[in-house]
């Protein structure tokens, strides 16, 4: 089996010392919910499932970072922090407003860079120019770090259509190329197990992701989350999703990783959703426990 290189291994190549990620909720919206691209959102999405509880009720980015640093203090010493713009689409909005949010985060002492999660169809040309000047090819030496994590979810257009994603795979390719050409690291996010996909489709994802300028890859198992369209579909027809055991999923992930280009760092393999929000599957495994299984 090939050696798995993790997100921490990657960060060690770009930021010295011990680095801890702090998630924030910038309160930005989603074009797949507000009618710009679509309405109702992706069938699997309930943002409460991946919004850290410590960010709720906190308005300012600075306040959230300070609270996040306190909240995660039990994780040990940290020499630097990466601020993770996690909830919704974090490049969606007027560029001036987005830049102010990013710069507010960068101004907090100890913050060495940003990880910005977004949709591939939310990268305005002037925002890409800012990324290039501030973090990329045109940035001065010693500039802060940036990784843009693109929610691709699947590389199959029929799946993207079924899950009401509102963009196709070509859009993901265009976004990854646009970022990479400007010297910005690209992360990809995929969900394994979306309705209608088999393991051979997952291997196809591995090949297509391998042909893209992707530095990090985050995998999630499909989960049926409360309050989503998928929950309603699952209640009507449980056969709409196939729910592997943790062991079966681990075996498939091993084959997926074997098909992946060397040099892609793996960020995670499973999602960590609060148990009370998950309808199925209920593995009850922490990411570190799953990694041992893997
Ligand atoms: S997963 Fe992302 S793009 Fe889809 S509805 Fe949720 S916030 Fe919007």
Short mmCIF file of C-alpha atoms and ligand atoms in Angstrom, two decimals:
data_model
loop_
_atom_site.label_atom_id
_atom_site.label_comp_id
_atom_site.label_asym_id
_atom_site.label_seq_id
_atom_site.Cartn_x
_atom_site.Cartn_y
_atom_site.Cartn_z
CA UNK A 1 0.00 0.00 0.00
CA UNK A 2 1.29 3.50 -0.79
CA UNK A 3 2.28 5.79 2.04
CA UNK A 4 -0.50 8.17 2.98
CA UNK A 5 0.68 11.75 3.30
CA UNK A 6 -1.61 13.81 5.48
CA UNK A 7 -2.71 17.45 5.59
CA UNK A 8 -0.34 17.96 8.55
CA UNK A 9 2.54 16.64 6.42
CA UNK A 10 1.65 19.23 3.79
CA UNK A 11 1.31 22.12 6.22
CA UNK A 12 4.73 21.23 7.67
CA UNK A 13 6.18 21.98 4.20
CA UNK A 14 4.71 25.50 4.11
CA UNK A 15 4.46 26.76 7.72
CA UNK A 16 7.12 26.04 10.37
CA UNK A 17 6.22 24.79 13.84
CA UNK A 18 3.01 23.36 15.21
CA UNK A 19 -0.03 24.65 13.35
CA UNK A 20 -3.66 24.44 14.51
CA UNK A 21 -6.72 25.06 12.36
CA UNK A 22 -9.43 27.33 13.74
CA UNK A 23 -12.84 27.25 12.02
CA UNK A 24 -14.92 30.37 11.60
CA UNK A 25 -18.36 31.11 10.25
CA UNK A 26 -18.20 34.28 8.15
CA UNK A 27 -21.96 34.38 7.72
CA UNK A 28 -21.68 34.24 3.93
CA UNK A 29 -24.50 32.70 1.96
CA UNK A 30 -24.74 30.12 -0.75
CA UNK A 31 -25.86 30.75 -4.36
CA UNK A 32 -27.40 27.29 -4.39
CA UNK A 33 -29.77 28.32 -1.63
CA UNK A 34 -30.61 31.94 -2.37
CA UNK A 35 -31.87 31.35 -5.92
CA UNK A 36 -28.80 32.72 -7.74
CA UNK A 37 -27.78 29.25 -8.94
CA UNK A 38 -30.51 27.19 -7.39
CA UNK A 39 -32.72 26.89 -4.37
CA UNK A 40 -33.00 24.24 -1.70
CA UNK A 41 -29.27 23.56 -1.76
CA UNK A 42 -27.44 20.28 -2.25
CA UNK A 43 -29.53 17.34 -1.11
CA UNK A 44 -27.03 16.31 1.59
CA UNK A 45 -26.46 19.76 3.08
CA UNK A 46 -27.33 21.00 6.52
CA UNK A 47 -24.70 23.58 7.42
CA UNK A 48 -25.35 23.13 11.14
CA UNK A 49 -23.68 19.71 10.73
CA UNK A 50 -20.30 21.25 9.92
CA UNK A 51 -20.47 24.57 11.70
CA UNK A 52 -18.44 24.40 14.95
CA UNK A 53 -20.67 24.96 17.94
CA UNK A 54 -18.31 27.58 19.42
CA UNK A 55 -18.93 29.90 16.44
CA UNK A 56 -22.67 30.05 17.01
CA UNK A 57 -23.88 33.40 18.20
CA UNK A 58 -20.49 35.02 17.66
CA UNK A 59 -20.53 37.77 15.07
CA UNK A 60 -17.00 38.96 14.44
CA UNK A 61 -14.21 36.95 12.82
CA UNK A 62 -11.66 38.14 15.40
CA UNK A 63 -13.93 37.08 18.28
CA UNK A 64 -14.50 33.67 16.70
CA UNK A 65 -10.77 33.09 16.19
CA UNK A 66 -9.98 34.07 19.77
CA UNK A 67 -12.76 31.81 21.06
CA UNK A 68 -11.62 29.00 18.72
CA UNK A 69 -8.06 29.26 20.01
CA UNK A 70 -9.35 28.95 23.59
CA UNK A 71 -11.77 26.14 22.67
CA UNK A 72 -9.04 24.04 21.01
CA UNK A 73 -6.34 24.75 23.60
CA UNK A 74 -6.55 21.13 24.80
CA UNK A 75 -5.04 20.05 21.44
CA UNK A 76 -1.63 21.13 22.65
CA UNK A 77 0.91 23.81 21.85
CA UNK A 78 0.46 25.82 18.66
CA UNK A 79 3.07 28.08 17.07
CA UNK A 80 0.71 29.34 14.38
CA UNK A 81 -2.93 29.19 13.37
CA UNK A 82 -4.70 28.58 10.09
CA UNK A 83 -8.13 30.18 9.93
CA UNK A 84 -10.62 27.91 8.20
CA UNK A 85 -13.53 29.69 6.52
CA UNK A 86 -15.73 26.64 6.60
CA UNK A 87 -19.48 27.23 6.52
CA UNK A 88 -21.37 27.90 3.29
CA UNK A 89 -19.53 29.42 0.29
CA UNK A 90 -16.71 31.59 1.53
CA UNK A 91 -15.91 33.36 -1.73
CA UNK A 92 -19.53 34.32 -2.35
CA UNK A 93 -20.21 38.02 -2.00
CA UNK A 94 -18.81 41.40 -3.02
CA UNK A 95 -15.04 41.14 -3.32
CA UNK A 96 -14.45 44.16 -1.05
CA UNK A 97 -16.45 42.52 1.75
CA UNK A 98 -14.66 39.18 1.32
CA UNK A 99 -11.23 40.84 1.38
CA UNK A 100 -12.12 42.67 4.60
CA UNK A 101 -13.10 39.38 6.25
CA UNK A 102 -9.89 37.61 5.14
CA UNK A 103 -7.73 40.56 6.20
CA UNK A 104 -9.44 40.69 9.60
CA UNK A 105 -8.49 37.05 10.14
CA UNK A 106 -4.91 37.63 8.96
CA UNK A 107 -4.55 40.53 11.41
CA UNK A 108 -5.10 38.29 14.46
CA UNK A 109 -1.72 37.59 16.11
CA UNK A 110 -0.42 34.11 15.30
CA UNK A 111 -2.51 33.62 12.15
CA UNK A 112 -0.19 32.36 9.40
CA UNK A 113 -2.74 31.76 6.69
CA UNK A 114 -6.21 30.83 5.55
CA UNK A 115 -8.09 27.82 4.30
CA UNK A 116 -11.15 28.97 2.36
CA UNK A 117 -13.88 26.46 1.51
CA UNK A 118 -16.12 27.33 -1.39
CA UNK A 119 -17.96 26.24 -4.50
CA UNK A 120 -16.00 26.19 -7.77
CA UNK A 121 -18.48 28.59 -9.41
CA UNK A 122 -17.81 31.35 -6.86
CA UNK A 123 -14.42 32.73 -7.91
CA UNK A 124 -14.80 36.23 -9.35
CA UNK A 125 -11.89 37.48 -11.51
CA UNK A 126 -11.07 40.36 -9.13
CA UNK A 127 -11.03 37.97 -6.17
CA UNK A 128 -8.62 35.69 -8.05
CA UNK A 129 -6.43 38.76 -8.70
CA UNK A 130 -6.43 39.58 -4.96
CA UNK A 131 -5.47 35.98 -4.13
CA UNK A 132 -2.59 36.14 -6.62
CA UNK A 133 -1.27 39.46 -5.24
CA UNK A 134 -1.74 38.59 -1.55
CA UNK A 135 -0.90 34.87 -1.42
CA UNK A 136 0.17 33.69 -4.87
CA UNK A 137 2.63 34.31 -7.65
CA UNK A 138 2.65 38.11 -7.26
CA UNK A 139 2.77 38.16 -3.44
CA UNK A 140 5.88 39.49 -1.69
CA UNK A 141 8.22 37.04 0.07
CA UNK A 142 6.94 35.90 3.45
CA UNK A 143 3.30 36.23 2.41
CA UNK A 144 0.63 34.34 4.34
CA UNK A 145 -0.49 30.90 3.23
CA UNK A 146 -3.73 30.19 1.36
CA UNK A 147 -5.44 26.97 0.39
CA UNK A 148 -8.76 27.19 -1.44
CA UNK A 149 -10.83 24.07 -0.80
CA UNK A 150 -13.21 23.46 -3.69
CA UNK A 151 -16.36 21.47 -2.98
CA UNK A 152 -16.39 19.21 -6.03
CA UNK A 153 -18.30 16.35 -4.31
CA UNK A 154 -18.31 14.17 -7.46
CA UNK A 155 -16.63 14.22 -10.85
CA UNK A 156 -19.72 12.79 -12.56
CA UNK A 157 -22.18 15.27 -14.05
CA UNK A 158 -25.13 12.88 -13.63
CA UNK A 159 -24.42 12.76 -9.88
CA UNK A 160 -23.92 16.52 -9.63
CA UNK A 161 -27.28 16.99 -11.29
CA UNK A 162 -28.99 14.47 -9.02
CA UNK A 163 -27.67 16.06 -5.84
CA UNK A 164 -28.79 19.52 -7.07
CA UNK A 165 -25.25 20.83 -6.96
CA UNK A 166 -25.79 23.56 -9.54
CA UNK A 167 -22.45 23.17 -11.34
CA UNK A 168 -20.78 20.52 -13.45
CA UNK A 169 -17.37 18.91 -13.22
CA UNK A 170 -15.95 21.15 -15.97
CA UNK A 171 -16.58 24.06 -13.59
CA UNK A 172 -14.42 22.35 -10.93
CA UNK A 173 -11.62 21.84 -13.46
CA UNK A 174 -11.76 25.50 -14.56
CA UNK A 175 -11.67 26.73 -10.94
CA UNK A 176 -8.75 24.48 -9.97
CA UNK A 177 -6.77 25.62 -13.03
CA UNK A 178 -7.52 29.31 -12.39
CA UNK A 179 -6.25 29.05 -8.80
CA UNK A 180 -3.22 26.95 -9.65
CA UNK A 181 -2.16 29.30 -12.47
CA UNK A 182 -2.09 32.10 -9.89
CA UNK A 183 0.07 30.10 -7.49
CA UNK A 184 -2.71 29.21 -5.04
CA UNK A 185 -2.85 25.73 -3.51
CA UNK A 186 -6.03 23.84 -4.37
CA UNK A 187 -7.87 21.45 -2.10
CA UNK A 188 -10.63 19.17 -3.39
CA UNK A 189 -13.56 17.88 -1.41
CA UNK A 190 -15.35 14.72 -2.50
CA UNK A 191 -18.19 12.71 -1.00
CA UNK A 192 -17.87 8.97 -1.55
CA UNK A 193 -21.14 7.08 -1.76
CA UNK A 194 -23.45 9.57 -3.41
CA UNK A 195 -26.65 8.00 -4.80
CA UNK A 196 -26.12 6.03 -7.99
CA UNK A 197 -22.33 5.78 -7.66
CA UNK A 198 -20.47 2.49 -7.46
CA UNK A 199 -16.93 1.86 -6.32
CA UNK A 200 -15.77 1.89 -9.95
CA UNK A 201 -17.18 5.43 -10.19
CA UNK A 202 -15.07 6.33 -7.14
CA UNK A 203 -11.96 5.00 -8.89
CA UNK A 204 -12.93 7.23 -11.83
CA UNK A 205 -13.01 10.18 -9.39
CA UNK A 206 -9.49 9.25 -8.24
CA UNK A 207 -8.22 9.30 -11.83
CA UNK A 208 -9.91 12.60 -12.70
CA UNK A 209 -8.76 14.30 -9.49
CA UNK A 210 -5.24 12.99 -10.18
CA UNK A 211 -5.22 14.79 -13.53
CA UNK A 212 -6.05 18.13 -11.88
CA UNK A 213 -3.73 20.57 -10.04
CA UNK A 214 -4.94 19.40 -6.64
CA UNK A 215 -2.62 19.50 -3.62
CA UNK A 216 -4.92 18.23 -0.86
CA UNK A 217 -7.97 16.02 -0.93
CA UNK A 218 -10.64 15.68 1.70
CA UNK A 219 -12.96 12.67 1.55
CA UNK A 220 -16.24 12.24 3.34
CA UNK A 221 -18.46 9.20 3.52
CA UNK A 222 -22.03 9.94 2.52
CA UNK A 223 -24.15 10.58 5.58
CA UNK A 224 -27.87 11.13 5.77
CA UNK A 225 -28.11 14.26 7.92
CA UNK A 226 -31.23 15.48 9.66
CA UNK A 227 -33.02 18.37 8.03
CA UNK A 228 -31.81 17.62 4.50
CA UNK A 229 -33.58 16.68 1.28
CA UNK A 230 -31.63 13.42 1.39
CA UNK A 231 -33.22 12.58 4.75
CA UNK A 232 -36.65 12.94 3.17
CA UNK A 233 -35.63 10.82 0.16
CA UNK A 234 -34.15 8.17 2.47
CA UNK A 235 -37.34 8.03 4.54
CA UNK A 236 -39.34 7.37 1.37
CA UNK A 237 -36.86 4.90 -0.11
CA UNK A 238 -34.00 3.66 2.09
CA UNK A 239 -32.53 1.93 -0.97
CA UNK A 240 -31.60 5.30 -2.46
CA UNK A 241 -28.28 5.19 -0.63
CA UNK A 242 -26.04 2.24 -0.01
CA UNK A 243 -24.58 2.49 3.45
CA UNK A 244 -21.38 0.46 3.83
CA UNK A 245 -20.01 -0.59 7.19
CA UNK A 246 -16.94 1.28 8.38
CA UNK A 247 -14.81 -1.74 7.41
CA UNK A 248 -16.30 -1.89 3.90
CA UNK A 249 -15.80 1.86 3.47
CA UNK A 250 -12.19 1.59 4.66
CA UNK A 251 -11.52 -1.17 2.10
CA UNK A 252 -12.98 1.00 -0.68
CA UNK A 253 -10.97 4.02 0.47
CA UNK A 254 -7.80 1.90 0.33
CA UNK A 255 -8.53 1.07 -3.31
CA UNK A 256 -9.40 4.72 -4.01
CA UNK A 257 -6.12 5.92 -2.52
CA UNK A 258 -4.18 3.31 -4.51
CA UNK A 259 -5.65 4.80 -7.71
CA UNK A 260 -4.71 8.35 -6.73
CA UNK A 261 -1.67 10.19 -8.07
CA UNK A 262 1.31 10.23 -5.70
CA UNK A 263 1.84 13.65 -4.15
CA UNK A 264 -1.76 14.41 -3.20
CA UNK A 265 -2.02 14.98 0.54
CA UNK A 266 -5.05 13.44 2.20
CA UNK A 267 -6.82 15.77 4.58
CA UNK A 268 -9.37 13.37 6.03
CA UNK A 269 -11.41 10.28 5.17
CA UNK A 270 -14.57 10.64 7.21
CA UNK A 271 -16.64 13.51 8.45
CA UNK A 272 -17.14 14.25 12.11
CA UNK A 273 -20.79 15.24 12.36
CA UNK A 274 -22.46 15.59 15.76
CA UNK A 275 -24.14 12.21 16.39
CA UNK A 276 -27.53 13.71 17.08
CA UNK A 277 -27.60 15.09 13.53
CA UNK A 278 -26.82 11.82 11.73
CA UNK A 279 -29.66 9.54 10.59
CA UNK A 280 -27.33 6.95 9.00
CA UNK A 281 -24.81 5.37 9.01
CA UNK A 282 -23.98 5.39 12.70
CA UNK A 283 -20.42 4.11 12.88
CA UNK A 284 -19.59 6.02 16.04
CA UNK A 285 -15.96 6.32 14.95
CA UNK A 286 -13.76 9.36 15.40
CA UNK A 287 -11.57 10.25 12.36
CA UNK A 288 -8.48 9.04 14.25
CA UNK A 289 -10.17 5.68 14.97
CA UNK A 290 -11.15 5.35 11.31
CA UNK A 291 -7.58 6.10 10.28
CA UNK A 292 -6.40 3.17 12.40
CA UNK A 293 -8.96 0.96 10.66
CA UNK A 294 -7.69 2.20 7.32
S1 LIG B 1 -23.14 22.05 0.41
FE1 LIG B 1 -22.31 24.10 0.06
S2 LIG B 1 -23.03 24.59 -2.01
FE2 LIG B 1 -24.33 22.91 -1.31
S3 LIG B 1 -26.14 23.91 -0.40
FE3 LIG B 1 -24.65 23.52 1.25
S4 LIG B 1 -23.50 25.43 1.42
FE4 LIG B 1 -24.52 25.47 -0.57
#
